[in-house]
Amino acid sequence: MNTLDTILTRRSTRNYLPKLVEKDKLDKILLAGQFAPCGSNTQTNHFFVVQKADILQKLISLVESRFATMEVTEGMYSSIKNSIERSKKGGYIFTYNASTLIIVANKKDYGNNMADCATAVENMMITANALDLGSCWINQLRWLNEDPIILDYLHTLGLTDDERVYASLIVGYPATKDGLPIRTMPARKGNEITYLL
Amino acid sequence: MNTLDTILTRRSTRNYLPKLVEKDKLDKILLAGQFAPCGSNTQTNHFFVVQKADILQKLISLVESRFATMEVTEGMYSSIKNSIERSKKGGYIFTYNASTLIIVANKKDYGNNMADCATAVENMMITANALDLGSCWINQLRWLNEDPIILDYLHTLGLTDDERVYASLIVGYPATKDGLPIRTMPARKGNEITYLL
């Protein structure tokens, strides 16, 4: 696939095989993340590549337990509402059982933290597609990025006091019939363009 | 170039020829922007593609005049400080004289506005590199995205009341010896990776 096709056919994959992503593929994905643009070339993104089952499980149960303490409010963003409702029911797995979770943190007092993490995640998702791997943007750890209990646990994994999570993604082998990632290209309904040519 | 190489060799280009980017190339770049991931598939990015010389000139002079009214403060982000200092001197051109500026706006009350605009800009920058065009992330219109005078002008271009600018980029033909974009790949000094495998 050429670059534009790889970009256009990147879709969210939410069903995965338990098979681990190999280290050489992870390295390519992370290299793409590290080479994302960043404000004034600061390079302060901090990547956490999680495949260890006990750490993934701990994150899953922590996220569920924290959302379960929250209440749905009027006008709340639909995905946060879903996370709360499903967590209260129990069995909420924010990683869609993907074998790999890549968390991207950055300095909390840095104005480009969100942008730098987002571009890194996009580079990694495009590269995953190029490698025939599925991926999906994951927002839950960003929504909970000031939660003291989640922060305490992330500190044990190496997050520093001045860092917060702004984006993350799951990567893995897609559980599809042909074993390839979902690559449908539905026409865009929004994303208006105003031409001033 | 394969996709990973296109991603890894994307660098910021800050010197451009006056030559306009052709419509068919712009269309590919914008398509890549429209197919960036977004929260809950909302597709609320709004792209402004500016090539008209009088509009570019108006934006350049507005940005300079607004920064010139601001004061440098202790601990201010270096790039904002530079913008203010250069604007006070006069002759500050935040677009580096590129022939094309693409502004990306989104809903101001939407939690993923910054992330959605950032991923779209990254897709467009990678596509520009694949097309042998240079590009550079531009933050000035985001820093000034609540400035009433800039907002008034953007409204005349089609920005709606509930939208704000979160990211933008310049695109153009690079003024390099070989006519190709800068593609050096200096080793990353930061962007730490913590492996939990």
mmCIF file of N, CA and C in Angstrom, chain B residues 5-6 10 16 20 25 32 36 55 72 106 109 118 127 129 143 149 155 165 176 181 188-189 191 195:
data_model
loop_
_atom_site.group_PDB
_atom_site.id
_atom_site.type_symbol
_atom_site.label_atom_id
_atom_site.label_comp_id
_atom_site.label_asym_id
_atom_site.label_seq_id
_atom_site.Cartn_x
_atom_site.Cartn_y
_atom_site.Cartn_z
ATOM 1 N N ASP B 5 8.716 4.876 6.091
ATOM 2 C CA ASP B 5 9.743 5.846 5.684
ATOM 3 C C ASP B 5 9.142 7.235 5.478
ATOM 4 N N THR B 6 7.947 7.293 4.933
ATOM 5 C CA THR B 6 7.307 8.602 4.741
ATOM 6 C C THR B 6 7.072 9.282 6.086
ATOM 7 N N ARG B 10 9.406 12.799 7.563
ATOM 8 C CA ARG B 10 8.689 14.082 7.582
ATOM 9 C C ARG B 10 9.393 15.049 8.536
ATOM 10 N N TYR B 16 10.139 28.226 1.347
ATOM 11 C CA TYR B 16 9.270 27.790 0.263
ATOM 12 C C TYR B 16 9.448 28.613 -0.998
ATOM 13 N N LEU B 20 2.348 27.770 -6.324
ATOM 14 C CA LEU B 20 1.158 27.250 -5.649
ATOM 15 C C LEU B 20 1.109 25.724 -5.692
ATOM 16 N N LYS B 25 -3.215 17.884 -5.793
ATOM 17 C CA LYS B 25 -2.383 17.539 -4.636
ATOM 18 C C LYS B 25 -3.058 18.002 -3.341
ATOM 19 N N ALA B 32 -6.670 13.001 3.206
ATOM 20 C CA ALA B 32 -5.949 12.390 4.339
ATOM 21 C C ALA B 32 -6.373 13.046 5.654
ATOM 22 N N ALA B 36 -8.670 11.249 9.126
ATOM 23 C CA ALA B 36 -8.023 11.077 10.439
ATOM 24 C C ALA B 36 -9.053 10.552 11.438
ATOM 25 N N ILE B 55 -6.036 37.119 1.511
ATOM 26 C CA ILE B 55 -6.440 36.524 2.802
ATOM 27 C C ILE B 55 -5.203 36.138 3.620
ATOM 28 N N VAL B 72 5.786 39.661 26.945
ATOM 29 C CA VAL B 72 6.496 38.441 27.341
ATOM 30 C C VAL B 72 6.460 38.326 28.858
ATOM 31 N N ASN B 106 -12.464 23.218 15.185
ATOM 32 C CA ASN B 106 -13.412 22.221 15.677
ATOM 33 C C ASN B 106 -14.299 22.894 16.722
ATOM 34 N N ASP B 109 -16.628 23.367 22.504
ATOM 35 C CA ASP B 109 -17.085 22.658 23.701
ATOM 36 C C ASP B 109 -16.979 21.138 23.570
ATOM 37 N N ALA B 118 -5.255 17.700 15.655
ATOM 38 C CA ALA B 118 -3.844 17.312 15.597
ATOM 39 C C ALA B 118 -3.638 16.084 14.703
ATOM 40 N N THR B 127 1.159 13.100 4.184
ATOM 41 C CA THR B 127 0.759 13.045 2.774
ATOM 42 C C THR B 127 1.538 14.063 1.950
ATOM 43 N N ASN B 129 4.552 15.028 2.499
ATOM 44 C CA ASN B 129 5.881 14.426 2.302
ATOM 45 C C ASN B 129 5.832 13.363 1.195
ATOM 46 N N TRP B 143 -2.822 29.672 19.389
ATOM 47 C CA TRP B 143 -2.519 30.510 20.564
ATOM 48 C C TRP B 143 -3.450 31.722 20.618
ATOM 49 N N ILE B 149 -10.386 39.929 17.749
ATOM 50 C CA ILE B 149 -10.166 40.526 16.423
ATOM 51 C C ILE B 149 -9.872 39.444 15.383
ATOM 52 N N HIS B 155 -14.526 34.648 11.252
ATOM 53 C CA HIS B 155 -15.971 34.524 11.018
ATOM 54 C C HIS B 155 -16.337 34.944 9.593
ATOM 55 N N VAL B 165 -10.024 27.549 16.321
ATOM 56 C CA VAL B 165 -8.878 26.950 15.624
ATOM 57 C C VAL B 165 -8.006 26.216 16.646
ATOM 58 N N THR B 176 14.636 24.180 -1.613
ATOM 59 C CA THR B 176 15.859 23.444 -1.287
ATOM 60 C C THR B 176 16.651 23.234 -2.574
ATOM 61 N N PRO B 181 11.561 18.023 -0.152
ATOM 62 C CA PRO B 181 11.472 18.452 1.246
ATOM 63 C C PRO B 181 12.696 17.999 2.045
ATOM 64 N N ARG B 188 16.369 10.628 17.923
ATOM 65 C CA ARG B 188 15.549 11.245 18.962
ATOM 66 C C ARG B 188 16.350 11.326 20.259
ATOM 67 N N LYS B 189 16.281 12.495 20.896
ATOM 68 C CA LYS B 189 16.997 12.668 22.167
ATOM 69 C C LYS B 189 16.072 12.393 23.355
ATOM 70 N N ASN B 191 11.556 11.482 24.075
ATOM 71 C CA ASN B 191 10.524 10.504 23.730
ATOM 72 C C ASN B 191 10.843 9.112 24.273
ATOM 73 N N TYR B 195 9.215 -0.076 28.559
ATOM 74 C CA TYR B 195 8.686 -1.367 28.095
ATOM 75 C C TYR B 195 8.148 -2.165 29.281
#
